[in-house]
Tab-separated table of C-alpha atoms in Angstrom:
chain	number	residue	atom	x	y	z
A	6	UNK	CA	35.251	5.274	10.586
A	7	UNK	CA	36.914	8.672	10.015
A	8	UNK	CA	37.595	7.870	6.331
A	9	UNK	CA	33.841	7.529	5.790
A	10	UNK	CA	32.652	10.083	8.301
A	11	UNK	CA	34.715	13.057	7.118
A	12	UNK	CA	33.368	13.237	3.533
A	13	UNK	CA	29.867	12.367	4.745
A	14	UNK	CA	29.746	15.204	7.265
A	15	UNK	CA	30.847	17.628	4.568
A	16	UNK	CA	28.070	16.349	2.296
A	17	UNK	CA	25.499	16.713	5.075
A	18	UNK	CA	26.480	20.250	6.051
A	19	UNK	CA	26.456	21.445	2.430
A	20	UNK	CA	23.425	19.477	1.172
A	21	UNK	CA	20.957	22.343	1.502
A	22	UNK	CA	23.097	24.697	-0.578
A	23	UNK	CA	24.065	22.108	-3.218
A	24	UNK	CA	20.571	20.913	-4.157
A	25	UNK	CA	18.334	23.810	-5.183
A	26	UNK	CA	15.679	21.611	-6.802
A	27	UNK	CA	14.241	18.403	-5.363
A	28	UNK	CA	11.124	16.340	-4.724
A	29	UNK	CA	10.769	14.063	-1.715
A	30	UNK	CA	8.071	12.064	0.029
A	31	UNK	CA	8.467	11.080	3.679
A	32	UNK	CA	6.659	8.439	5.723
A	33	UNK	CA	6.854	8.718	9.508
A	34	UNK	CA	5.724	5.849	11.753
A	35	UNK	CA	5.049	6.260	15.469
A	36	UNK	CA	4.651	3.698	18.232
A	37	UNK	CA	1.368	4.486	20.021
A	38	UNK	CA	2.599	3.239	23.376
A	39	UNK	CA	5.688	5.424	23.094
A	40	UNK	CA	3.595	8.489	22.300
A	41	UNK	CA	1.124	7.860	25.093
A	42	UNK	CA	3.498	6.721	27.843
A	43	UNK	CA	6.675	8.681	27.126
A	44	UNK	CA	6.260	11.716	24.890
A	45	UNK	CA	3.009	13.203	26.216
A	46	UNK	CA	3.832	12.781	29.950
A	47	UNK	CA	7.354	14.142	29.430
A	48	UNK	CA	5.952	17.267	27.798
A	49	UNK	CA	3.074	17.555	30.240
A	50	UNK	CA	0.856	18.065	27.211
A	51	UNK	CA	-1.310	16.165	24.760
A	52	UNK	CA	-0.203	15.200	21.263
A	53	UNK	CA	-2.187	15.627	18.046
A	54	UNK	CA	-1.440	15.449	14.310
A	55	UNK	CA	0.383	18.387	12.758
A	56	UNK	CA	-2.081	20.786	11.187
A	57	UNK	CA	-0.521	24.239	11.223
A	58	UNK	CA	2.991	25.702	11.234
A	59	UNK	CA	4.427	27.970	13.885
A	60	UNK	CA	4.334	25.801	17.008
A	61	UNK	CA	6.964	23.556	18.534
A	62	UNK	CA	6.778	20.069	17.032
A	63	UNK	CA	8.397	16.683	17.389
A	64	UNK	CA	9.026	14.593	14.312
A	65	UNK	CA	6.068	15.918	12.365
A	66	UNK	CA	3.698	15.954	15.336
A	67	UNK	CA	2.378	19.200	16.733
A	68	UNK	CA	2.513	19.598	20.493
A	69	UNK	CA	-0.618	21.395	21.667
A	70	UNK	CA	-1.383	22.767	25.123
A	71	UNK	CA	-4.916	21.479	25.469
A	72	UNK	CA	-6.371	18.913	27.879
A	73	UNK	CA	-7.607	16.407	25.307
A	74	UNK	CA	-6.707	15.540	21.713
A	75	UNK	CA	-7.479	12.768	19.259
A	76	UNK	CA	-5.204	9.735	19.237
A	77	UNK	CA	-2.303	10.513	16.879
A	78	UNK	CA	-1.991	8.421	13.721
A	79	UNK	CA	0.507	5.575	13.508
A	80	UNK	CA	1.673	6.782	10.113
A	81	UNK	CA	2.105	10.331	8.805
A	82	UNK	CA	2.844	10.936	5.115
A	83	UNK	CA	3.997	14.177	3.571
A	84	UNK	CA	5.469	15.371	0.296
A	85	UNK	CA	7.576	18.376	-0.667
A	86	UNK	CA	8.567	19.797	-4.031
A	87	UNK	CA	10.968	22.712	-3.822
A	88	UNK	CA	12.675	24.965	-6.332
A	89	UNK	CA	14.857	27.157	-4.132
A	90	UNK	CA	15.015	29.842	-3.101
A	91	UNK	CA	11.307	30.597	-2.908
A	92	UNK	CA	9.092	28.197	-4.867
A	93	UNK	CA	7.748	25.204	-2.979
A	94	UNK	CA	4.724	22.974	-2.466
A	95	UNK	CA	4.144	20.905	0.683
A	96	UNK	CA	1.334	18.356	1.118
A	97	UNK	CA	0.031	16.237	4.000
A	98	UNK	CA	-1.242	12.955	2.526
A	99	UNK	CA	-3.922	10.517	3.619
A	100	UNK	CA	-3.631	6.732	3.608
A	101	UNK	CA	-4.749	6.496	-0.022
A	102	UNK	CA	-2.500	9.349	-1.148
A	103	UNK	CA	-5.191	12.049	-1.163
A	104	UNK	CA	-4.024	15.543	-0.202
A	105	UNK	CA	-5.422	16.471	3.214
A	106	UNK	CA	-3.654	19.822	3.587
A	107	UNK	CA	-1.238	21.753	1.401
A	108	UNK	CA	0.935	24.859	1.572
A	109	UNK	CA	2.978	26.514	-1.124
A	110	UNK	CA	4.578	29.507	-2.786
A	111	UNK	CA	5.013	30.491	-6.430
A	112	UNK	CA	7.829	32.900	-5.567
A	113	UNK	CA	5.518	35.862	-4.992
A	114	UNK	CA	2.252	34.532	-3.563
A	115	UNK	CA	1.884	32.252	-0.540
A	116	UNK	CA	-1.097	29.926	-0.426
A	117	UNK	CA	-2.611	27.243	1.799
A	118	UNK	CA	-5.235	24.541	1.377
A	119	UNK	CA	-6.657	23.874	4.842
A	120	UNK	CA	-10.140	22.716	5.884
A	121	UNK	CA	-11.127	22.271	2.210
A	122	UNK	CA	-10.481	25.952	1.498
A	123	UNK	CA	-7.734	27.616	-0.561
A	124	UNK	CA	-6.357	30.896	0.767
A	125	UNK	CA	-3.688	33.041	-0.922
A	126	UNK	CA	-1.766	36.129	0.200
A	127	UNK	CA	1.388	38.115	-0.591
A	128	UNK	CA	3.935	38.456	2.220
A	129	UNK	CA	5.606	41.191	0.149
A	130	UNK	CA	3.263	43.716	-1.505
A	131	UNK	CA	5.614	44.266	-4.455
A	132	UNK	CA	4.477	42.875	-7.786
A	133	UNK	CA	8.032	42.051	-8.825
A	134	UNK	CA	8.898	38.381	-9.332
A	135	UNK	CA	10.919	36.566	-6.680
A	136	UNK	CA	10.276	38.874	-3.765
A	137	UNK	CA	10.149	36.260	-1.021
A	138	UNK	CA	13.064	35.567	1.289
A	139	UNK	CA	15.644	32.975	0.135
A	140	UNK	CA	14.562	30.675	2.968
A	141	UNK	CA	10.831	30.953	2.231
A	142	UNK	CA	10.589	27.202	1.546
A	143	UNK	CA	11.423	26.532	5.212
A	144	UNK	CA	7.887	27.648	6.061
A	145	UNK	CA	6.750	24.173	4.971
A	146	UNK	CA	5.102	22.869	8.170
A	147	UNK	CA	7.166	19.699	8.671
A	148	UNK	CA	10.377	20.016	10.696
A	149	UNK	CA	11.249	16.420	9.771
A	150	UNK	CA	11.250	17.252	6.062
A	151	UNK	CA	13.364	20.338	6.654
A	152	UNK	CA	15.982	18.228	8.431
A	153	UNK	CA	15.944	15.620	5.647
A	154	UNK	CA	16.883	18.357	3.169
A	155	UNK	CA	19.220	20.202	5.547
A	156	UNK	CA	20.948	17.461	7.584
A	157	UNK	CA	23.226	19.988	9.273
A	158	UNK	CA	20.262	20.420	11.649
A	159	UNK	CA	20.439	16.718	12.574
A	160	UNK	CA	24.140	16.483	13.425
A	161	UNK	CA	24.090	18.418	16.730
A	162	UNK	CA	21.340	16.107	18.046
A	163	UNK	CA	23.223	12.824	17.516
A	164	UNK	CA	26.297	11.556	19.348
A	165	UNK	CA	27.787	9.342	16.612
A	166	UNK	CA	29.453	6.109	17.708
A	167	UNK	CA	29.632	4.148	14.446
A	168	UNK	CA	29.378	4.722	10.690
A	169	UNK	CA	28.734	1.853	8.268
A	170	UNK	CA	28.385	2.086	4.467
A	171	UNK	CA	25.598	0.156	2.733
A	172	UNK	CA	23.680	0.139	-0.543
A	173	UNK	CA	20.238	1.762	-0.293
A	174	UNK	CA	17.488	1.820	-2.909
A	175	UNK	CA	18.714	5.327	-3.785
A	176	UNK	CA	22.379	4.307	-4.119
A	177	UNK	CA	25.420	4.331	-1.841
A	178	UNK	CA	24.596	5.397	1.718
A	179	UNK	CA	26.053	5.453	5.210
A	180	UNK	CA	24.271	4.457	8.417
A	181	UNK	CA	25.213	6.651	11.367
A	182	UNK	CA	24.585	4.956	14.702
A	183	UNK	CA	24.589	6.750	18.009
A	184	UNK	CA	22.635	8.066	20.954
A	185	UNK	CA	20.450	11.172	21.008
A	186	UNK	CA	21.728	14.213	22.839
A	187	UNK	CA	19.554	15.881	25.452
A	188	UNK	CA	16.710	18.030	24.154
A	189	UNK	CA	17.991	20.685	26.556
A	190	UNK	CA	20.981	21.063	24.220
A	191	UNK	CA	19.369	20.733	20.804
A	192	UNK	CA	15.947	19.973	19.316
A	193	UNK	CA	15.569	17.668	16.338
A	194	UNK	CA	12.521	16.254	14.581
A	195	UNK	CA	14.414	13.199	13.270
A	196	UNK	CA	16.374	12.296	16.415
A	197	UNK	CA	14.085	11.703	19.388
A	198	UNK	CA	15.558	12.727	22.758
A	199	UNK	CA	13.551	9.948	24.417
A	200	UNK	CA	15.131	7.147	22.372
A	201	UNK	CA	18.135	5.156	23.585
A	202	UNK	CA	19.615	4.650	20.123
A	203	UNK	CA	19.145	6.276	16.740
A	204	UNK	CA	20.267	5.110	13.297
A	205	UNK	CA	20.388	7.808	10.614
A	206	UNK	CA	20.833	6.697	6.984
A	207	UNK	CA	22.435	9.329	4.772
A	208	UNK	CA	22.743	9.332	0.974
A	209	UNK	CA	26.473	9.516	0.348
A	210	UNK	CA	26.405	11.551	-2.871
A	211	UNK	CA	23.863	14.184	-1.802
A	212	UNK	CA	24.158	14.215	2.001
A	213	UNK	CA	20.349	14.000	2.253
A	214	UNK	CA	18.873	11.916	5.076
A	215	UNK	CA	17.135	8.793	3.772
A	216	UNK	CA	15.860	7.406	7.080
A	217	UNK	CA	16.005	7.848	10.843
A	218	UNK	CA	15.117	5.013	13.195
A	219	UNK	CA	14.727	5.796	16.910
A	220	UNK	CA	14.826	2.755	19.207
A	221	UNK	CA	14.460	1.823	22.854
A	222	UNK	CA	17.161	0.006	24.819
A	223	UNK	CA	15.465	-3.295	23.929
A	224	UNK	CA	15.603	-2.501	20.195
A	225	UNK	CA	11.913	-1.637	19.796
A	226	UNK	CA	11.289	1.012	17.152
A	227	UNK	CA	9.710	4.106	18.699
A	228	UNK	CA	9.774	6.562	15.804
A	229	UNK	CA	10.856	5.912	12.226
A	230	UNK	CA	11.155	8.301	9.288
A	231	UNK	CA	11.811	6.970	5.767
A	232	UNK	CA	12.022	8.581	2.343
A	233	UNK	CA	10.010	6.805	-0.339
A	234	UNK	CA	10.846	9.364	-3.050
A	235	UNK	CA	14.051	11.294	-3.720
A	236	UNK	CA	14.496	13.243	-6.955
A	237	UNK	CA	17.052	16.035	-7.316
A	238	UNK	CA	16.994	16.446	-11.078
A	239	UNK	CA	13.456	16.646	-12.453
A	240	UNK	CA	12.409	20.115	-13.666
A	241	UNK	CA	9.151	21.637	-12.430
A	242	UNK	CA	6.523	23.496	-14.412
A	243	UNK	CA	5.090	26.738	-13.103
A	244	UNK	CA	1.795	24.968	-12.433
A	245	UNK	CA	3.438	22.911	-9.667
A	246	UNK	CA	3.768	25.968	-7.437
A	247	UNK	CA	0.914	28.143	-8.695
A	248	UNK	CA	-2.044	28.895	-6.432
A	249	UNK	CA	-4.270	25.824	-6.952
A	250	UNK	CA	-7.976	25.695	-7.604
A	251	UNK	CA	-10.088	24.110	-4.861
A	252	UNK	CA	-11.342	21.583	-7.407
A	253	UNK	CA	-7.809	20.252	-7.986
A	254	UNK	CA	-7.944	18.504	-4.620
A	255	UNK	CA	-9.954	15.346	-4.127
A	256	UNK	CA	-13.197	15.860	-2.174
């Protein structure tokens, strides 16, 4: 296992720095019974779909301190295009692929499309290009996507017991199998602390996480995250990150 694991861990810990430009789309599936019977009672809170950044979240779900909330969706889809250090575009997608919410940065201006309204502002008042912090893209409101791109955040949450190479649709990959560490030690959006086992598929060449499957002791899938798009080479036009017009989003 060490012959595989050593190079893979290096790839995972350096992935964020080695891939300045990429486009990914992530699909996260949640077991309703698991959310209702395990996650919410353990937190002593209700669970609702992620809508805004800045609050503690679990695997793309926002944990809210309110007595009642709508039933969370079984499937959450999101997409991120990033040109590091400070140009990015994040989108929450509906079942048919329509953009429900979006956030982005053109390197100077931050913008958000929320509640059918586009809002733009400048975190730095300077008019000079590229004034945002080098980690500005991490403001994208999906912790799961951040960990896909920067797998060094995943490693502390998983006690690895086995590593097995396989061929994924994106090329050579390695499946890391293990048990989640306690949430008291580390928080992870991809590795659920309430699962008994977690399999994390990692792209061998890039170190990017392709999938994370959290399972119960009986083998039932509780939470699953899977990439459906991975592109680290395509160039982006300025229009990708520019402040969008309201009309560019479907009604």
